[in-house]
């Protein structure tokens, strides 16, 4: 998952992370939330009309 985020070079949604890492969406979401709690990701919250969360590696990774 971290490799997928690193290679993308832009914030990705949970579905995009799942597709790029071969995981199901719900599994990707669980892992992303844990990485967020561990401060390894910087979440980007969607705008009005586009509420999907996107994730970007924090400066730590």
Backbone as JSON, one array per atom type, in Angstrom:
{
  "sequence": "XXXXXXXXXXXXXXXXXXXXXXXXXXXXXXXXXXXXXXXXXXXXXXXXXXXXXXXXXXXXX",
  "N": [[0.82, -1.18, 0.0], [1.88, 1.27, 0.84], [3.83, 1.55, -1.08], [2.26, 1.81, -3.39], [1.05, 4.28, -2.89], [3.32, 5.87, -2.81], [4.36, 5.59, -5.4], [2.3, 6.74, -6.88], [2.35, 9.5, -6.38], [0.48, 11.4, -5.85], [-2.5, 12.27, -4.01], [-4.53, 9.44, -3.19], [-7.63, 7.66, -3.45], [-9.34, 5.33, -1.26], [-10.32, 3.25, -2.83], [-8.7, 3.45, -5.12], [-6.2, 2.87, -3.99], [-6.72, 0.26, -3.17], [-7.16, -1.0, -5.68], [-4.63, -0.68, -6.84], [-3.0, -2.1, -5.13], [-3.97, -4.64, -4.92], [-5.8, -5.36, -2.97], [-9.0, -5.72, -1.31], [-11.54, -3.15, -1.17], [-12.55, -2.6, 1.45], [-10.6, -3.77, 3.09], [-8.39, -2.24, 2.37], [-9.26, 0.25, 3.3], [-9.29, -0.21, 6.09], [-6.54, -0.61, 6.61], [-5.55, 1.87, 5.72], [-6.73, 3.62, 7.56], [-5.43, 2.79, 9.89], [-2.78, 3.42, 9.26], [-3.1, 6.15, 9.08], [-3.72, 6.75, 11.78], [-1.27, 6.11, 12.85], [0.2, 8.2, 12.0], [1.37, 8.11, 9.49], [0.19, 8.74, 7.17], [-1.28, 11.49, 5.43], [-4.4, 12.63, 5.49], [-6.67, 13.76, 2.97], [-9.51, 15.46, 2.75], [-12.55, 15.15, 0.97], [-14.18, 17.54, -1.18], [-17.25, 19.46, -1.08], [-19.8, 17.72, -2.66], [-18.0, 15.94, -3.57], [-17.22, 13.82, -1.62], [-15.27, 11.91, -1.08], [-12.55, 10.56, 0.71], [-9.07, 11.07, 0.44], [-5.72, 9.88, 0.34], [-2.39, 10.6, 1.28], [1.1, 10.11, 1.48], [2.7, 10.91, 4.52], [5.16, 13.37, 5.46], [6.91, 11.94, 6.88], [7.23, 9.46, 5.71]],
  "CA": [[0.0, 0.0, 0.0], [2.75, 2.45, 0.88], [4.46, 1.64, -2.4], [1.26, 2.33, -4.33], [0.92, 5.71, -2.62], [4.59, 6.51, -3.17], [4.46, 5.63, -6.87], [1.26, 7.61, -7.46], [2.78, 10.88, -6.31], [-0.69, 12.26, -5.63], [-3.44, 11.61, -3.09], [-5.36, 8.39, -3.77], [-8.78, 7.21, -2.67], [-9.22, 3.95, -0.77], [-10.55, 2.35, -3.97], [-7.5, 3.48, -5.95], [-5.17, 2.13, -3.25], [-7.11, -1.15, -3.26], [-6.91, -1.46, -7.05], [-3.19, -0.7, -7.12], [-2.28, -3.01, -4.23], [-4.57, -5.97, -4.98], [-6.65, -5.59, -1.8], [-10.38, -5.28, -1.4], [-11.7, -1.77, -0.7], [-12.7, -2.53, 2.91], [-9.29, -4.06, 3.69], [-7.56, -1.05, 2.14], [-9.72, 1.29, 4.23], [-8.81, -0.54, 7.44], [-5.11, -0.34, 6.65], [-5.34, 3.31, 5.59], [-7.09, 4.25, 8.84], [-4.36, 2.5, 10.84], [-1.63, 4.24, 8.87], [-3.44, 7.53, 9.47], [-3.55, 6.82, 13.24], [0.18, 6.04, 13.1], [0.76, 9.44, 11.41], [2.14, 7.81, 8.28], [-0.57, 9.3, 6.05], [-1.96, 12.77, 5.61], [-5.66, 12.53, 4.76], [-7.22, 14.9, 2.25], [-10.95, 15.23, 2.76], [-13.21, 15.58, -0.25], [-14.96, 18.77, -1.21], [-18.69, 19.3, -1.21], [-20.1, 17.08, -3.93], [-16.98, 14.91, -3.79], [-16.84, 13.56, -0.23], [-14.33, 10.81, -0.92], [-11.27, 10.85, 1.34], [-7.89, 10.67, -0.32], [-4.6, 9.69, 1.26], [-1.07, 10.95, 0.78], [2.11, 9.79, 2.49], [3.16, 12.05, 5.3], [6.57, 13.68, 5.22], [7.66, 10.92, 7.61], [7.49, 8.33, 4.81]],
  "C": [[0.87, 1.25, 0.0], [3.45, 2.64, -0.47], [3.52, 2.21, -3.44], [1.1, 3.83, -4.14], [2.18, 6.47, -3.05], [4.69, 6.65, -4.69], [3.45, 6.59, -7.49], [1.69, 9.07, -7.45], [1.66, 11.89, -6.16], [-1.6, 11.55, -4.65], [-4.31, 10.59, -3.82], [-6.54, 8.09, -2.85], [-8.53, 5.79, -2.19], [-9.41, 2.97, -1.92], [-9.33, 2.3, -4.88], [-6.35, 2.72, -5.29], [-5.46, 0.63, -3.35], [-6.78, -1.72, -4.64], [-5.41, -1.62, -7.33], [-2.43, -1.7, -6.25], [-2.88, -4.42, -4.2], [-5.42, -6.34, -3.77], [-8.1, -5.25, -2.14], [-10.48, -3.87, -0.81], [-11.79, -1.69, 0.83], [-11.38, -2.83, 3.62], [-8.36, -2.86, 3.53], [-7.96, 0.06, 3.11], [-9.23, 1.04, 5.65], [-7.34, -0.19, 7.59], [-4.82, 1.15, 6.57], [-5.66, 4.03, 6.89], [-5.99, 3.99, 9.88], [-3.12, 3.32, 10.51], [-1.86, 5.71, 9.21], [-3.26, 7.72, 10.98], [-2.07, 6.82, 13.63], [0.93, 7.25, 12.53], [1.64, 9.17, 10.2], [1.46, 8.34, 7.03], [-1.13, 10.65, 6.44], [-3.26, 12.69, 4.81], [-6.01, 13.85, 4.09], [-8.72, 14.63, 2.13], [-11.59, 15.85, 1.53], [-13.99, 16.87, -0.09], [-16.45, 18.44, -1.24], [-18.97, 18.74, -2.59], [-19.11, 15.99, -4.29], [-16.42, 14.51, -2.44], [-15.8, 12.48, -0.01], [-13.01, 11.27, -0.3], [-10.16, 10.36, 0.42], [-6.72, 10.68, 0.65], [-3.29, 9.96, 0.55], [-0.07, 10.59, 1.87], [2.49, 11.06, 3.24], [4.63, 12.28, 5.0], [7.48, 12.66, 5.91], [8.05, 9.74, 6.72], [7.96, 8.86, 3.49]]
}
